[in-house]
C-alpha positions as CSV (number, residue, x, y, z in Angstrom):
1,T,45.9,-92.7,20.1
2,D,48.1,-90.6,21.5
3,G,46.2,-92.2,24.8
4,A,46.4,-96.1,24.1
5,T,50.3,-94.8,22.8
6,T,51.2,-93.7,26.4
7,R,49.5,-96.8,28.3
8,L,51.5,-98.9,25.1
9,L,54.7,-97.3,26.0
10,R,54.1,-97.3,30.0
11,G,54.1,-101.1,29.7
12,S,50.3,-101.2,30.7
13,S,48.7,-103.0,27.6
14,H,50.4,-105.1,24.7
15,P,48.7,-104.9,21.1
16,T,49.6,-109.2,20.4
17,G,47.9,-109.6,24.4
18,A,51.7,-110.8,25.7
19,S,52.9,-109.5,29.5
20,P,52.5,-105.8,30.1
21,D,55.9,-105.3,31.1
22,V,56.8,-106.3,27.5
23,N,59.1,-104.0,26.0
24,L,57.1,-103.0,23.0
25,T,59.0,-99.6,20.9
26,L,56.5,-98.6,18.5
27,K,57.3,-95.9,16.2
28,F,55.4,-94.5,12.5
29,A,56.7,-94.2,9.6
30,L,54.6,-91.9,7.6
31,A,55.4,-91.1,4.1
32,Y,59.4,-92.5,4.4
33,R,58.3,-94.7,1.0
34,N,57.6,-92.0,-0.7
35,L,60.9,-91.3,-0.9
36,V,61.4,-93.5,-3.6
37,L,61.4,-93.1,-7.2
38,D,59.8,-95.8,-9.3
39,N,62.7,-96.1,-12.0
40,M,65.4,-95.5,-9.8
41,T,68.6,-97.8,-11.2
42,S,71.6,-95.8,-9.0
43,K,71.7,-94.4,-5.7
44,R,70.8,-91.1,-5.0
45,D,71.9,-89.0,-2.4
46,V,69.5,-86.1,-1.5
47,S,69.3,-84.2,1.7
48,L,67.2,-84.4,4.6
49,P,67.0,-83.2,7.9
50,G,69.9,-85.0,10.0
51,G,72.0,-85.4,7.5
52,N,75.8,-84.2,7.4
53,G,78.6,-85.2,5.0
54,S,80.1,-87.8,6.6
55,T,77.4,-90.1,6.2
56,P,74.9,-88.9,3.1
57,W,71.1,-90.1,3.4
58,C,70.4,-91.8,-0.2
59,L,67.3,-93.8,-1.1
60,L,67.4,-97.3,-1.2
61,L,67.0,-99.3,-3.9
62,P,64.6,-101.7,-5.0
63,T,65.5,-105.8,-4.5
64,S,64.2,-108.7,-6.6
65,P,63.2,-111.9,-5.5
66,P,65.1,-114.8,-6.7
67,D,63.0,-116.8,-9.1
68,S,62.5,-119.2,-6.4
69,C,59.5,-117.4,-4.6
70,L,58.0,-116.6,-8.0
71,D,56.7,-119.5,-8.3
72,E,53.0,-120.8,-6.5
73,R,54.3,-121.5,-3.7
74,S,54.5,-117.7,-3.3
75,R,51.0,-117.9,-3.1
76,C,48.3,-119.7,-0.2
77,H,45.2,-119.8,0.3
78,V,44.7,-119.7,4.5
79,E,41.4,-122.5,4.0
80,A,43.5,-124.9,2.1
81,G,47.0,-124.5,3.2
82,P,49.3,-125.1,5.4
83,D,48.5,-124.2,9.5
84,G,46.1,-122.0,8.2
85,C,49.5,-120.2,6.3
86,S,51.1,-119.9,9.1
87,L,54.6,-118.0,9.1
88,S,56.7,-121.0,10.3
89,S,54.6,-122.8,6.7
90,L,56.1,-119.7,4.8
91,H,60.1,-119.8,3.2
92,G,62.5,-117.1,2.7
93,V,63.6,-114.4,4.3
94,T,63.8,-112.3,0.5
95,C,60.1,-113.9,-1.1
96,T,57.1,-112.2,-1.4
97,H,54.1,-114.2,-0.6
98,R,50.9,-113.6,-1.3
99,I,47.9,-115.0,1.3
100,Y,44.6,-115.1,0.0
101,P,42.1,-115.1,3.2
102,G,39.0,-116.4,1.8
103,G,35.8,-115.4,3.5
104,K,34.5,-112.3,3.1
105,T,37.2,-110.3,1.7
106,R,37.9,-109.3,-1.8
107,C,38.6,-106.5,-4.2
108,M,36.2,-104.1,-5.3
109,T,35.1,-105.4,-9.0
110,S,34.1,-108.8,-10.5
111,E,36.8,-108.8,-12.9
112,D,39.6,-109.6,-10.2
113,P,37.9,-109.7,-6.6
114,D,40.8,-112.3,-5.2
115,Y,41.5,-110.3,-2.4
116,F,45.5,-111.2,-0.9
117,F,47.5,-109.4,1.5
118,Q,51.4,-110.1,1.8
119,V,53.9,-111.3,3.7
120,I,57.6,-111.6,3.9
121,K,58.7,-113.7,6.4
122,G,62.1,-112.0,8.8
123,H,62.2,-111.1,12.6
124,A,59.6,-113.2,14.7
125,H,59.5,-110.6,16.7
126,K,59.8,-107.7,15.0
127,L,56.9,-107.1,12.5
128,L,56.3,-103.7,10.3
129,L,52.5,-103.3,9.1
130,Y,52.2,-101.7,5.7
131,F,49.5,-100.1,4.4
132,E,49.3,-99.4,0.5
133,G,48.5,-96.8,-1.6
134,G,45.4,-96.2,-4.6
135,G,43.2,-93.4,-4.5
136,A,39.7,-93.7,-3.2
137,C,35.9,-93.7,-4.5
138,T,33.2,-92.4,-3.4
139,S,30.9,-92.7,-6.7
140,Q,29.9,-94.0,-9.5
141,R,31.6,-91.6,-10.8
142,D,34.6,-92.4,-9.6
143,V,34.6,-95.9,-10.1
144,D,35.0,-95.6,-13.6
145,L,37.6,-92.8,-14.5
146,N,40.0,-95.5,-12.5
147,F,40.2,-92.7,-9.2
148,C,40.9,-95.6,-7.4
149,K,43.3,-99.3,-7.5
150,L,41.1,-102.3,-8.1
151,T,43.1,-104.2,-8.1
152,P,45.9,-105.7,-4.8
153,K,49.7,-104.6,-6.4
154,V,52.6,-106.8,-4.7
155,A,54.7,-104.1,-3.7
156,S,58.0,-104.2,-4.2
157,L,61.2,-104.5,-1.9
158,D,62.5,-101.1,-2.7
159,G,62.4,-97.8,0.7
160,V,60.5,-99.2,4.1
161,L,59.6,-102.7,2.9
162,S,64.2,-102.6,1.8
163,R,65.2,-106.0,2.2
164,N,68.5,-103.9,2.1
165,S,70.6,-103.8,5.4
166,S,70.9,-99.6,5.3
167,N,67.0,-99.6,5.5
168,P,66.4,-100.1,9.5
169,F,63.6,-101.3,9.5
170,W,65.3,-104.3,6.8
171,D,65.1,-108.2,9.1
172,Y,62.0,-107.4,10.1
173,S,58.3,-109.4,9.4
174,V,56.1,-107.2,6.6
175,I,52.9,-107.6,6.2
176,V,51.7,-105.2,3.4
177,V,48.0,-104.8,3.9
178,T,47.0,-104.5,0.0
179,Y,44.0,-102.1,-1.5
180,C,41.7,-102.7,-3.8
181,S,38.4,-101.1,-2.1
182,G,38.5,-97.9,-3.0
183,D,37.3,-96.9,0.6
184,I,40.5,-96.1,3.0
185,F,39.5,-99.4,4.1
186,V,36.8,-98.9,6.6
187,A,33.7,-100.6,4.5
188,S,32.1,-103.3,4.8
189,L,29.3,-103.3,2.0
190,A,27.4,-103.0,-1.3
191,Q,27.5,-100.4,-3.7
192,P,25.0,-98.6,-5.7
193,W,27.2,-98.9,-8.9
194,K,28.5,-101.0,-10.9
195,D,31.9,-102.5,-12.2
196,S,32.8,-102.6,-16.1
197,N,31.2,-105.7,-16.2
198,S,27.6,-104.7,-15.2
199,Q,27.9,-105.8,-11.7
200,T,28.1,-104.8,-8.3
201,V,30.4,-102.8,-7.2
202,Q,31.8,-104.6,-4.0
203,Q,33.8,-102.1,-1.2
204,R,35.3,-104.5,1.9
205,G,38.6,-102.6,2.8
206,Y,37.3,-103.6,6.4
207,D,37.1,-107.2,5.9
208,N,40.0,-107.0,3.8
209,T,41.9,-106.0,7.3
210,R,40.1,-107.3,9.5
211,A,41.4,-110.7,7.8
212,A,45.2,-109.4,7.8
213,L,45.6,-108.5,11.0
214,D,44.0,-111.4,12.8
215,W,46.3,-113.1,11.0
216,A,49.4,-111.0,11.9
217,A,47.4,-111.8,16.1
218,A,47.9,-115.5,15.3
219,N,51.2,-115.2,13.5
220,F,53.2,-113.0,16.0
221,P,52.0,-113.5,19.6
222,Q,54.5,-111.3,20.8
223,L,56.8,-108.8,19.4
224,S,59.4,-106.5,20.8
225,D,58.9,-103.6,18.0
226,L,55.9,-102.4,15.5
227,V,55.7,-100.2,13.1
228,I,53.3,-99.6,11.0
229,A,53.5,-97.1,8.2
230,G,51.0,-96.3,5.2
231,S,51.4,-94.4,1.9
232,S,48.2,-91.9,0.9
233,A,44.9,-94.0,1.5
234,G,47.2,-96.2,3.4
235,A,48.3,-93.4,5.6
236,M,44.8,-92.9,6.1
237,G,43.4,-95.9,7.0
238,I,46.2,-96.3,9.7
239,Q,45.0,-93.1,11.2
240,W,41.8,-95.2,11.3
241,W,43.2,-99.2,12.5
242,S,45.8,-97.5,15.0
243,T,44.0,-98.5,18.0
244,H,42.6,-101.4,17.0
245,I,46.1,-102.9,16.3
246,L,47.1,-101.3,20.0
247,G,44.8,-102.8,21.7
248,T,44.6,-106.0,19.8
């Protein structure tokens, strides 16, 4: 992706199709979120390169969305939602919205097949794309032993996703490309394996990711800042998808 990045920063291309002279800042925030401890109850200073005695680094605590964000309004089905679940129809800057794109998207197993990606509304011209982690499944044995995540998870608002002003990305709009396909976001096929209900395992990570990115392109026509980040399988996925994202 070095060539694509160079062209982008020189202003000869733009990932959202805007004019080539748009000043787009591209930042890669890989593994940043791994610094966050899932069960933290208080801030904890940590020593990292670049810190000093007067300005300690600290891990960002999870922030819980208000109760009003946890009802049915936080779910939107593209085929039935207002304006295709457009960004303007979503409410609340700390609300976690689950967008169900439908179509060919789905999770691996028949037990909970419906796929959603997650949107947190923020600045209209600053976007963080976060690819969720969750292992990989390449065989029937992997599925049987749960070596990969089978259902999408609503990401907590911590680390790089925190809405705390200490986070450099706190005011960005966020799209979490959730993960339940076990294929590092790249497959689109039915496998010769069976799930716990003896149904065919489907790996549709390509279709899931494409749906999230198509929604992003439609709702963020002009960007000043784009951040691409990922964890575990998500860090692998963004290496495959970065060229497409930069050329969109």
